[in-house]
CSV table of C-alpha atoms and ligand atoms in Angstrom, one decimal:
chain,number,residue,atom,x,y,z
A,8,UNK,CA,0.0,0.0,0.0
A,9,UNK,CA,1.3,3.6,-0.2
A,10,UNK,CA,0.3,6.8,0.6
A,11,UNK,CA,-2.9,8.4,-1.2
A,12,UNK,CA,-2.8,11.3,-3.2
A,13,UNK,CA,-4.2,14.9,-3.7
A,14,UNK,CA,-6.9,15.4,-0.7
A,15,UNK,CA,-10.2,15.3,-1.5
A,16,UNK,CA,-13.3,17.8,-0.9
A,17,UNK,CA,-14.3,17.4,2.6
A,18,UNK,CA,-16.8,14.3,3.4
A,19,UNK,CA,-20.5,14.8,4.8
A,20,UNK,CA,-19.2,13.6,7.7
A,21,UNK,CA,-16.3,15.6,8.2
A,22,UNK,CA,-18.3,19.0,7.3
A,23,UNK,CA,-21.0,17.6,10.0
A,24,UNK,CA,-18.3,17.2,12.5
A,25,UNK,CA,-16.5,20.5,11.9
A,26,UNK,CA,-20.0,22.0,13.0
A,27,UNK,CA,-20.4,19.8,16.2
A,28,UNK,CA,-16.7,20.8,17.2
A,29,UNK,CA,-17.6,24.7,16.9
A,30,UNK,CA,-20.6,24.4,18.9
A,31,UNK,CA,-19.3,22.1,21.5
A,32,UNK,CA,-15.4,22.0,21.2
A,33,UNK,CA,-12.8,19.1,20.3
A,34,UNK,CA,-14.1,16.1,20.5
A,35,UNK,CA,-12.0,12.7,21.7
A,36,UNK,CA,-10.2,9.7,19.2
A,37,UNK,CA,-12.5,7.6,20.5
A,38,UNK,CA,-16.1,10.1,19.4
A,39,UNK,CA,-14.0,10.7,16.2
A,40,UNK,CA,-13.5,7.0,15.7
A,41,UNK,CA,-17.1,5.9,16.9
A,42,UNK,CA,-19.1,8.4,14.4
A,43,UNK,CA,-16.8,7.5,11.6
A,44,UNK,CA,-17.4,4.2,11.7
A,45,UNK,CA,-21.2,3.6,13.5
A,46,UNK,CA,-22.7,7.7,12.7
A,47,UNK,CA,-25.8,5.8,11.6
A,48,UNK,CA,-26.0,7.8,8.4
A,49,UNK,CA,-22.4,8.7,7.3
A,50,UNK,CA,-20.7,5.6,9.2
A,51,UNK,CA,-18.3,3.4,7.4
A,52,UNK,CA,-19.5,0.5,9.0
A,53,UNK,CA,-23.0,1.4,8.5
A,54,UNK,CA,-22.9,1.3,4.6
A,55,UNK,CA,-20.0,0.4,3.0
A,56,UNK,CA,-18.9,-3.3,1.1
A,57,UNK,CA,-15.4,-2.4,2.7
A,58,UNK,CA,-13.8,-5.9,2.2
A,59,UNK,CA,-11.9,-8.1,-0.5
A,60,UNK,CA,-10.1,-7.4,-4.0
A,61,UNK,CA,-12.7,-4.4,-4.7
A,62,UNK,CA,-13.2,-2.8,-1.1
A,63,UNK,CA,-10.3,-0.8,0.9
A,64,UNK,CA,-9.0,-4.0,2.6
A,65,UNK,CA,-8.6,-7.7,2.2
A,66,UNK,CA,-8.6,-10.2,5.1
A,67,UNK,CA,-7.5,-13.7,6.1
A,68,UNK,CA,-10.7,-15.8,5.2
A,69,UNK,CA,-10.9,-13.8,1.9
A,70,UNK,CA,-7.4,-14.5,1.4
A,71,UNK,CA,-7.3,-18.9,1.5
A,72,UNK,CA,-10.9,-20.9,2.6
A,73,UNK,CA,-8.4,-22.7,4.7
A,74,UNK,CA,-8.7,-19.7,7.1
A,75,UNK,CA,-12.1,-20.3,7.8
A,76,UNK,CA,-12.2,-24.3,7.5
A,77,UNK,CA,-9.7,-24.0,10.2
A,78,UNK,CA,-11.3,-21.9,12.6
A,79,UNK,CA,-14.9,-24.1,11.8
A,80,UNK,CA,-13.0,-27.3,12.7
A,81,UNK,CA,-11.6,-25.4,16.0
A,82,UNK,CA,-15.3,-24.9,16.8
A,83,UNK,CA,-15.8,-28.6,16.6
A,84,UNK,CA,-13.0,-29.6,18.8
A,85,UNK,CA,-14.1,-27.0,21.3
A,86,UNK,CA,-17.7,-27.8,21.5
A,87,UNK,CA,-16.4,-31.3,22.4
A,88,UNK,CA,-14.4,-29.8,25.1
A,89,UNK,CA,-17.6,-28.0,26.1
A,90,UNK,CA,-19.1,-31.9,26.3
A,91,UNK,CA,-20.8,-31.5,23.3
A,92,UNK,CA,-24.0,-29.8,24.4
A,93,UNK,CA,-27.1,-30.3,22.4
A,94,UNK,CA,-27.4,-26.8,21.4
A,95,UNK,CA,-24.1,-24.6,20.5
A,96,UNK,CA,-24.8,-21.2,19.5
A,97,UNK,CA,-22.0,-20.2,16.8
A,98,UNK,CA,-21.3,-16.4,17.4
A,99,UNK,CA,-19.2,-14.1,14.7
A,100,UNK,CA,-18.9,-11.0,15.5
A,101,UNK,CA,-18.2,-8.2,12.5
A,102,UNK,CA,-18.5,-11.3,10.1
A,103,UNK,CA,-17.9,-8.9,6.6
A,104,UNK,CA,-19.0,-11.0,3.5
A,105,UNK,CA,-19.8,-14.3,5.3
A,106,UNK,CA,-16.5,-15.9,3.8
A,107,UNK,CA,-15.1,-16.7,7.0
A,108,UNK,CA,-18.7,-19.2,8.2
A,109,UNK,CA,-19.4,-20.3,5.0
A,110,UNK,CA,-15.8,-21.6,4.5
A,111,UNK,CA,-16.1,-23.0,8.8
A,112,UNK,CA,-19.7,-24.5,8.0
A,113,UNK,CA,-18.4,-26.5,5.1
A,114,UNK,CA,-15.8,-28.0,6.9
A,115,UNK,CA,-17.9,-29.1,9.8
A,116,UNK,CA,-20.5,-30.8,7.3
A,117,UNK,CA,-18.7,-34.3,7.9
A,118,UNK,CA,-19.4,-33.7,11.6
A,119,UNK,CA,-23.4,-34.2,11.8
A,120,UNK,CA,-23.6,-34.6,15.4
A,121,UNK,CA,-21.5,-30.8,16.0
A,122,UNK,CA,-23.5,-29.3,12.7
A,123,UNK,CA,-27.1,-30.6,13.7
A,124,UNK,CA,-26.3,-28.8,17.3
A,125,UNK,CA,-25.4,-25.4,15.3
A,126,UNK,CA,-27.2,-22.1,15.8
A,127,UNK,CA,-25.8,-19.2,14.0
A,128,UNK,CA,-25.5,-15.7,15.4
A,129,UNK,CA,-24.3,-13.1,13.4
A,130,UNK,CA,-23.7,-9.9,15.2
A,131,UNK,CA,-23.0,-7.0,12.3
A,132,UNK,CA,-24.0,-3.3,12.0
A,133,UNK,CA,-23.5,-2.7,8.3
A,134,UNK,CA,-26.9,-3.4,6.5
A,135,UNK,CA,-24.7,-3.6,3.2
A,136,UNK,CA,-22.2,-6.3,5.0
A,137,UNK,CA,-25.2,-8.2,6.2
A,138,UNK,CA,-27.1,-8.7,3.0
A,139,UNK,CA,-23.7,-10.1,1.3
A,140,UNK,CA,-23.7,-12.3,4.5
A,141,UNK,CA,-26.7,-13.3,4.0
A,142,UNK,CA,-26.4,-13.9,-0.5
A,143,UNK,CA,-23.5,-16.3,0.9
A,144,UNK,CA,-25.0,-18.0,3.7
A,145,UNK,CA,-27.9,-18.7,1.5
A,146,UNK,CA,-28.1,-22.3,1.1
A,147,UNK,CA,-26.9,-23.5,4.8
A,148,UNK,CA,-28.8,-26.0,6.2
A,149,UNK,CA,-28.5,-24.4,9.9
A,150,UNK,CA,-30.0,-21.8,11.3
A,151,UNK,CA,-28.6,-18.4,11.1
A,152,UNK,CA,-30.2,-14.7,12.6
A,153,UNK,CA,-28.7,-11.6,12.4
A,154,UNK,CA,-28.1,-8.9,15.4
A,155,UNK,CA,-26.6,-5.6,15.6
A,156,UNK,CA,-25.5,-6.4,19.1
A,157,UNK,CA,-23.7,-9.6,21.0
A,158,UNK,CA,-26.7,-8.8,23.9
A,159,UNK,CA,-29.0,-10.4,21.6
A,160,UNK,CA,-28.1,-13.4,22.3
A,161,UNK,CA,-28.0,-13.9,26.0
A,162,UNK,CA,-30.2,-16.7,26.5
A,163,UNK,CA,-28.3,-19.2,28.6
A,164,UNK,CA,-27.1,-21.8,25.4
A,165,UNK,CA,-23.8,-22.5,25.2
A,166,UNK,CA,-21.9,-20.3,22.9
A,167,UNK,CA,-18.4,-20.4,20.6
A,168,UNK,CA,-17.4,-16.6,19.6
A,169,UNK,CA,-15.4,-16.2,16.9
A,170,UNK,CA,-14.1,-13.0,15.6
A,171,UNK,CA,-11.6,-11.7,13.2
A,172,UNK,CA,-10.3,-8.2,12.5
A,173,UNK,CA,-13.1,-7.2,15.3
A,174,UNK,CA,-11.1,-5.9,18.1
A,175,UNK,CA,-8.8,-3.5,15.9
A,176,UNK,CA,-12.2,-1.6,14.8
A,177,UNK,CA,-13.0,-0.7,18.9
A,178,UNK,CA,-12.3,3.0,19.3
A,179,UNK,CA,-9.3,4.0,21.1
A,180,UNK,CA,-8.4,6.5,23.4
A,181,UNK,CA,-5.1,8.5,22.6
A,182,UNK,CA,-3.0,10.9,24.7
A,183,UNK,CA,0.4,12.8,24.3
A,184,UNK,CA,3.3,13.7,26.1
A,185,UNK,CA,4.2,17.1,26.2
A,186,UNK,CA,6.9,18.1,28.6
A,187,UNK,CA,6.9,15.2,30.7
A,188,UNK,CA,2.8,15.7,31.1
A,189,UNK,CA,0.1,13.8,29.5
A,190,UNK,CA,-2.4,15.6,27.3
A,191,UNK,CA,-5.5,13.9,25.7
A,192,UNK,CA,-4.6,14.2,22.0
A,193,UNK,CA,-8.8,15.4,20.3
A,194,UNK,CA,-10.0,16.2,17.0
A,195,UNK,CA,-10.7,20.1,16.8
A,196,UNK,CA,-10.4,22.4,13.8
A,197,UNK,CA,-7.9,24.6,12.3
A,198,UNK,CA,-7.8,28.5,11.6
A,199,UNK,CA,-8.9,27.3,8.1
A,200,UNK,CA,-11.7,25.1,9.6
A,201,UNK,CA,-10.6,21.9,8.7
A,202,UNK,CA,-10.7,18.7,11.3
A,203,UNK,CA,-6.9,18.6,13.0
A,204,UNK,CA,-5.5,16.9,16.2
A,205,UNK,CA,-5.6,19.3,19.4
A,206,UNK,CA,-4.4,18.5,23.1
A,207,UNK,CA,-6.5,19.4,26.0
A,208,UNK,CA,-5.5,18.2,29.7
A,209,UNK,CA,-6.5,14.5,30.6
A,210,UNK,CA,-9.4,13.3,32.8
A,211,UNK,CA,-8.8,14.4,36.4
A,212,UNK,CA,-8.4,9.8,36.9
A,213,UNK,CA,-5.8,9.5,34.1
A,214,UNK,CA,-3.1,7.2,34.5
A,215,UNK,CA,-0.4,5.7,32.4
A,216,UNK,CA,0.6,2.4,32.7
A,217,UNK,CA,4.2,2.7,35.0
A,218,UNK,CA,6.1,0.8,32.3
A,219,UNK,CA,4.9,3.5,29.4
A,220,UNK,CA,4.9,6.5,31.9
A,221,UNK,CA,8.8,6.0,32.0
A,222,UNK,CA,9.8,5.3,28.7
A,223,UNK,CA,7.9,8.1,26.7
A,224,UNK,CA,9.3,11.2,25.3
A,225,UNK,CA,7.9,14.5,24.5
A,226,UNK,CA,5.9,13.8,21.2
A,227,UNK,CA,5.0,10.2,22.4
A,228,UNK,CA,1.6,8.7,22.1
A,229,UNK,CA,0.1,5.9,23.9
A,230,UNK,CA,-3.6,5.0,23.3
A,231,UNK,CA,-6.0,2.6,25.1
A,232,UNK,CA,-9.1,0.8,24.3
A,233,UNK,CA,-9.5,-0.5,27.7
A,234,UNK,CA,-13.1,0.8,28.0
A,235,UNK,CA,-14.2,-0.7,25.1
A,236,UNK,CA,-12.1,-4.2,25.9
A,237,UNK,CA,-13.9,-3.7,29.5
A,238,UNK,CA,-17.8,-3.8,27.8
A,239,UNK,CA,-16.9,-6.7,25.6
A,240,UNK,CA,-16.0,-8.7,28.4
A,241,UNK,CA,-18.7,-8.1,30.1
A,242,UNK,CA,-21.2,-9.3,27.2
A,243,UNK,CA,-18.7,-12.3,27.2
A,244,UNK,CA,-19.5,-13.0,30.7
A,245,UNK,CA,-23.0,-11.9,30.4
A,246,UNK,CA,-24.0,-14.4,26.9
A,247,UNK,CA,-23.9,-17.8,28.5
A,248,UNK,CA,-22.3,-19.6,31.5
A,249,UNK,CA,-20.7,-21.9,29.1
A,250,UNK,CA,-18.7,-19.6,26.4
A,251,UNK,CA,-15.2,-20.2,24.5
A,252,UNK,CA,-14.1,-17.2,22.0
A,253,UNK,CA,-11.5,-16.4,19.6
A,254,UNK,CA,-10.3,-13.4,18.6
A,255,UNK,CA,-7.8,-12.9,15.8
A,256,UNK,CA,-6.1,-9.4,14.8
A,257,UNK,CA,-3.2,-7.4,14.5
A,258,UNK,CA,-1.1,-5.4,17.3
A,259,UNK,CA,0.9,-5.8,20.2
A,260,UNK,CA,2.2,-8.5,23.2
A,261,UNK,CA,2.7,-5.5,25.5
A,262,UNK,CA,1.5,-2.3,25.9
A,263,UNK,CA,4.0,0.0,23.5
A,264,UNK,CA,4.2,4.3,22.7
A,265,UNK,CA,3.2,5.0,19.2
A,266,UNK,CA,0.4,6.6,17.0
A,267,UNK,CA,-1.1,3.2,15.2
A,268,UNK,CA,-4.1,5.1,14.4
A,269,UNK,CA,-5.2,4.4,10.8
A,270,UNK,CA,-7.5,4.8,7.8
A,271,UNK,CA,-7.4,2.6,4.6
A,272,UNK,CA,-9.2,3.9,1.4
A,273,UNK,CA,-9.3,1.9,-1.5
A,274,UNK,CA,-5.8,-0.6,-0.2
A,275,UNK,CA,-4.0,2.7,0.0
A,276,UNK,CA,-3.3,4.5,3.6
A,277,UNK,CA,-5.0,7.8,4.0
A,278,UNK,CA,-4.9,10.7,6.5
A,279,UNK,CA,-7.6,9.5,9.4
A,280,UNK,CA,-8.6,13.1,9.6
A,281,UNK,CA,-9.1,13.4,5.5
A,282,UNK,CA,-12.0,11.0,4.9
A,283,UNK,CA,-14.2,10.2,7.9
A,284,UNK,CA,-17.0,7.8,6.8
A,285,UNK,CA,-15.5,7.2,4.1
A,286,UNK,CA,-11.9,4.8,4.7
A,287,UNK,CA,-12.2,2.2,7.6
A,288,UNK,CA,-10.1,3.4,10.5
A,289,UNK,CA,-8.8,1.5,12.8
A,290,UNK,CA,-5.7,0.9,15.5
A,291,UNK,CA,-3.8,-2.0,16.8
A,292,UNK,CA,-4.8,-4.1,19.2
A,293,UNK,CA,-2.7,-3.8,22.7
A,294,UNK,CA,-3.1,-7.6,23.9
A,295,UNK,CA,-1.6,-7.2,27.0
A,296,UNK,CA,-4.6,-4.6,27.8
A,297,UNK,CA,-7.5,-7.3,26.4
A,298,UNK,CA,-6.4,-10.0,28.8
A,299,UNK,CA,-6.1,-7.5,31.4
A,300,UNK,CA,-9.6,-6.6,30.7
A,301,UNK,CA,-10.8,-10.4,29.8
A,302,UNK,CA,-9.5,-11.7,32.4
A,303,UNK,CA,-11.7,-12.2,35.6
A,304,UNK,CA,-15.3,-12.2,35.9
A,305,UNK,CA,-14.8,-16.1,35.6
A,306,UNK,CA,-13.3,-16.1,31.9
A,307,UNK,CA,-9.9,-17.3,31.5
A,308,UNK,CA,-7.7,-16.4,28.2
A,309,UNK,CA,-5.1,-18.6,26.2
A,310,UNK,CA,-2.7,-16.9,23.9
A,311,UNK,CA,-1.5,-14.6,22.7
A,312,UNK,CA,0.1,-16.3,20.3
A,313,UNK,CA,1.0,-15.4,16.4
A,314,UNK,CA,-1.8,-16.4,13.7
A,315,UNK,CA,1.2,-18.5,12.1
A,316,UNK,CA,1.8,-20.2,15.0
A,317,UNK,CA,-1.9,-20.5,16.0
A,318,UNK,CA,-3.2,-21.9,12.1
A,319,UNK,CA,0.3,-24.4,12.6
A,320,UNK,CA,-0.6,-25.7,15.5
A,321,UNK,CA,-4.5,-26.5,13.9
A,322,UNK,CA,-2.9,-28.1,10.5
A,323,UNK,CA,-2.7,-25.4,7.9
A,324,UNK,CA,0.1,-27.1,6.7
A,325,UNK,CA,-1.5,-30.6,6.2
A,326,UNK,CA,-5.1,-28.9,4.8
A,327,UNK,CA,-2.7,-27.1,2.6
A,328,UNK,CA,-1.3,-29.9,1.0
A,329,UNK,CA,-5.0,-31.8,0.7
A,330,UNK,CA,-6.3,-28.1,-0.8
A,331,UNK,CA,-3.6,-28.3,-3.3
A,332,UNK,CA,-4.0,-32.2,-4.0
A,333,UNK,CA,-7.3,-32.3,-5.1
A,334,UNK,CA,-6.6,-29.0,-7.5
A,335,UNK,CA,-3.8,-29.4,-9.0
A,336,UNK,CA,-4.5,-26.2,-11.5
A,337,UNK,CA,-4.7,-23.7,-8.2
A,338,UNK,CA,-2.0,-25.5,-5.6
A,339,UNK,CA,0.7,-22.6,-6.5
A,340,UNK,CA,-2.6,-20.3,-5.7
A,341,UNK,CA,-3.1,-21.9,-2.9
A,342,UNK,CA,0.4,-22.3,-1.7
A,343,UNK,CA,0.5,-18.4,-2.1
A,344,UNK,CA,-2.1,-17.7,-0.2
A,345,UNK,CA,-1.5,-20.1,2.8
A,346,UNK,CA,2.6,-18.4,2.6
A,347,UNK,CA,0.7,-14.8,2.7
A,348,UNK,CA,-1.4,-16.0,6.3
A,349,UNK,CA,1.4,-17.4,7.4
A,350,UNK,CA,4.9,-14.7,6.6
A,351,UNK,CA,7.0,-13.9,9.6
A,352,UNK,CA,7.1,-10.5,9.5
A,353,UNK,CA,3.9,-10.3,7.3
A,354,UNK,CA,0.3,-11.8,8.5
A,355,UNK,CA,1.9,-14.7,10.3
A,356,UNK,CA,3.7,-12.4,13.2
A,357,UNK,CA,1.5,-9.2,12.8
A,358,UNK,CA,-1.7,-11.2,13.6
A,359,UNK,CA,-2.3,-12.7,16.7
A,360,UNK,CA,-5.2,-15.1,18.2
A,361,UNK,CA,-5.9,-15.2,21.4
A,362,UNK,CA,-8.5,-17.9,23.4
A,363,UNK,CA,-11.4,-16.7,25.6
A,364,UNK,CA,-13.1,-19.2,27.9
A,365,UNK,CA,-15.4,-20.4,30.9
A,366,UNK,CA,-12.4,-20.7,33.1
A,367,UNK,CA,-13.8,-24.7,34.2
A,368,UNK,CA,-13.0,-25.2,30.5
A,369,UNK,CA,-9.9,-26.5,29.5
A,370,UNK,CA,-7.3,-24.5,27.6
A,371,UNK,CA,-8.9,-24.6,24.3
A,372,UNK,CA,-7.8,-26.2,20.7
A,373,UNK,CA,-4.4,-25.0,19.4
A,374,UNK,CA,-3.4,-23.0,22.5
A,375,UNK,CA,-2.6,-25.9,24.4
A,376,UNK,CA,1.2,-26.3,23.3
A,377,UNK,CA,2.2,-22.8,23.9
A,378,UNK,CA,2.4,-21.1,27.0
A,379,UNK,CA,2.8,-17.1,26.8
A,380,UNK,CA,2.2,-16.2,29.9
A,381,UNK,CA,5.1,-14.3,31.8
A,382,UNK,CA,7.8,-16.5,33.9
A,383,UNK,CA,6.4,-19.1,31.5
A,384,UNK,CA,9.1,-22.0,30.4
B,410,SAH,N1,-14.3,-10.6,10.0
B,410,SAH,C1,-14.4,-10.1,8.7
B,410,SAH,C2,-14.6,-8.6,8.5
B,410,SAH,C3,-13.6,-7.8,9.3
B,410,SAH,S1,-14.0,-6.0,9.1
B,410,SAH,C4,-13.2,-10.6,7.9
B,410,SAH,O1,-12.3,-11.1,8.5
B,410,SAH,O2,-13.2,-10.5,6.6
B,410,SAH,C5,-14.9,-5.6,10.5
B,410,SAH,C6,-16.3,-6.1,10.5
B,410,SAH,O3,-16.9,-5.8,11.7
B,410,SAH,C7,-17.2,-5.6,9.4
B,410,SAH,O4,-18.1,-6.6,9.1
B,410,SAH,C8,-18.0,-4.5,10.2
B,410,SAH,O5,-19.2,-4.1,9.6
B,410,SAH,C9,-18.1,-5.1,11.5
B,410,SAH,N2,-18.3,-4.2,12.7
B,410,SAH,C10,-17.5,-3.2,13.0
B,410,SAH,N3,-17.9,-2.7,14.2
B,410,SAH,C11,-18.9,-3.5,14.6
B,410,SAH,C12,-19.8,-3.5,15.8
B,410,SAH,N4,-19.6,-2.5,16.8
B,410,SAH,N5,-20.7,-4.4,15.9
B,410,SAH,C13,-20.8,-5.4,15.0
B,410,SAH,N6,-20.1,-5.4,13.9
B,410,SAH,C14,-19.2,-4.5,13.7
């Protein structure tokens, strides 16, 4: 990807936040990031076919089907380690074009006991997203609603959440040093009235983490989505007293300085401020600060631990030598895409996964052989 060109005229969205910032003042990263992606009119997420060859980004289950056959067979293994209850609710959260379940469902279908147990929950804001989901889904033989919201489904069945490249859409909280003091770093406007990053003091309860408090500079950023982490966990704890859930996405082992804010237009990177509603913004996920937030409230996490090394230790390797055996014309295709999930340095070490679960569960499927944890052997 590289950097987009000549700026563009100012969005609907930006022109109706430049009003709401004279009226009321800068607003935070995380109010910018919320009503660029969920402003129920001008959101990104509320509208927009953002994913694959023809949106602004592409993802790992649109990448290789062995992305999603993998994490539908690790929803088999764990609902036998749930003790195979008669009813398993299958929960994706942000599931973009379907690919990912539709690629997990078909792999299941040699299972009939797991797949006759299946519910389907789909929990996605974007009307546009949800009727692709719903074209691809089309012909499954198990039964699949739609939600806006995980709450929907807190009915006391058993429940598997899987999500990838959820977490990195949660907004974030950002703040800058400025002569060894913190400042919350906001979205105001410039003389010329164009959206532009201000700093106005902290909340009176702000604290950096020690660790970060002593390494950062003047200029530093450090950002935070603990708030947001904090409410997912709770609807975690809140959907079922049997869950398990996985989340995949980019980011961080330990909390770390640096801006990681970003907008994607079109594969290209774009100025966040330049285009909101309009590119998908996101920011790394700090992994350190989701198991900080997970964990409790009875839920236990496995993990962190690399997407390479997670899809290893579930069998890319060996489903991407059968992929490739029975189509010959496509196995360099396929070899490519496995290689581009699986890079060090690319997708394999960027991308994490990290295991959610009941904590009188065992460690779930795949997280078993490696132990992160710190003072770990
Ligand atoms: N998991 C898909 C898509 C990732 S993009 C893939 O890997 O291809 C992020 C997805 O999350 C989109 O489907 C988006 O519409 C959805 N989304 C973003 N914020 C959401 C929210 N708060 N609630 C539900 N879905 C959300």
């Amino acid at each position: 990807m590289s950097t987009a060109p000549a700026a563009l005229p100012p969005t609907p969205l930006a022109d109706e936040l430049a009003g709401r910032i004279a009226r009321t003042g800068p607003i935070s990263v995380a109010a910018y990031m919320e009503a660029c992606l969920h402003d129920p009119v001008h959101g990104y997420y509320r509208r927009r076919n953002a994913i694959g060859r023809a949106g602004d980004f592409i993802t790992a289950p649109e990448i290789s089907q062995a992305f999603g056959e993998l994490v539908g067979l690790w929803c088999a293994v764990t609902w036998q380690l749930m003790g195979e209850p008669s009813r398993i609710r299958i929960v994706e959260l942000g599931p973009g074009r379907g690919t990912l379940m539709h690629d997990a469902l078909r792999a299941v279908r040699a299972l009939p006991a797991f797949r006759n147990a299946i519910e389907v929950q789909l929990v996605e804001t974007n009307s546009v997203l949800e009727a692709l989901q719903r074209a691809t889904l089309d012909n499954e033989q198990v039964p699949i609603r739609w939600c806006s919201d995980m709450d929907a489904c807190a009915d006391g069945v058993p429940a598997i959440v899987v999500a990838n490249e959820f977490l990195d859409t949660l907004a974030i909280t950002q703040w800058v040093m400025r002569d060894a003091k913190w400042f919350e770093r906001c979205v105001g406007i410039d003389d010329g009235g164009r959206l532009a990053f201000v700093e106005r003091a902290p909340a009176a309860d702000f604290v950096a983490p020690p660790a970060i408090g002593q390494r950062a500079h003047d200029g530093d950023v450090f950002e935070s989505r603990s708030p947001a982490f904090a409410a997912l966990a709770a609807k975690l704890a809140a959907v079922t007293p049997l869950v398990a859930a996985l989340f995949v996405d980019y980011g961080h082992l330990a909390p770390t300085l640096g801006d990681t804010l970003q907008a994607v237009r079109a594969h290209r990177y774009d100025d966040p401020l330049s285009a909101p509603g309009e590119a998908d913004l996101t920011a790394q996920v700090d992994f350190a600060a989701f198991t900080a937030e997970v964990c409790g409230r009875g839920l236990v996490c496995d993990g962190p631990m690399t997407q390479a090394e997670f899809l290893g230790a579930l069998g890319i390797a060996e489903r991407a030598s059968h992929l490739m055996a029975a189509n010959p014309g496509k196995a360099i295709a396929i070899e490519t895409a496995i290689a581009r999930l699986m890079a060090p340095g690319g997708m394999g070490t960027r991308f994490q996964a990290v295991g959610v679960r009941s904590a009188r569960l065992a460690p779930l499927p795949g997280f078993a052989t490696v132990d992160n944890r710190a003072g770990a052997p």
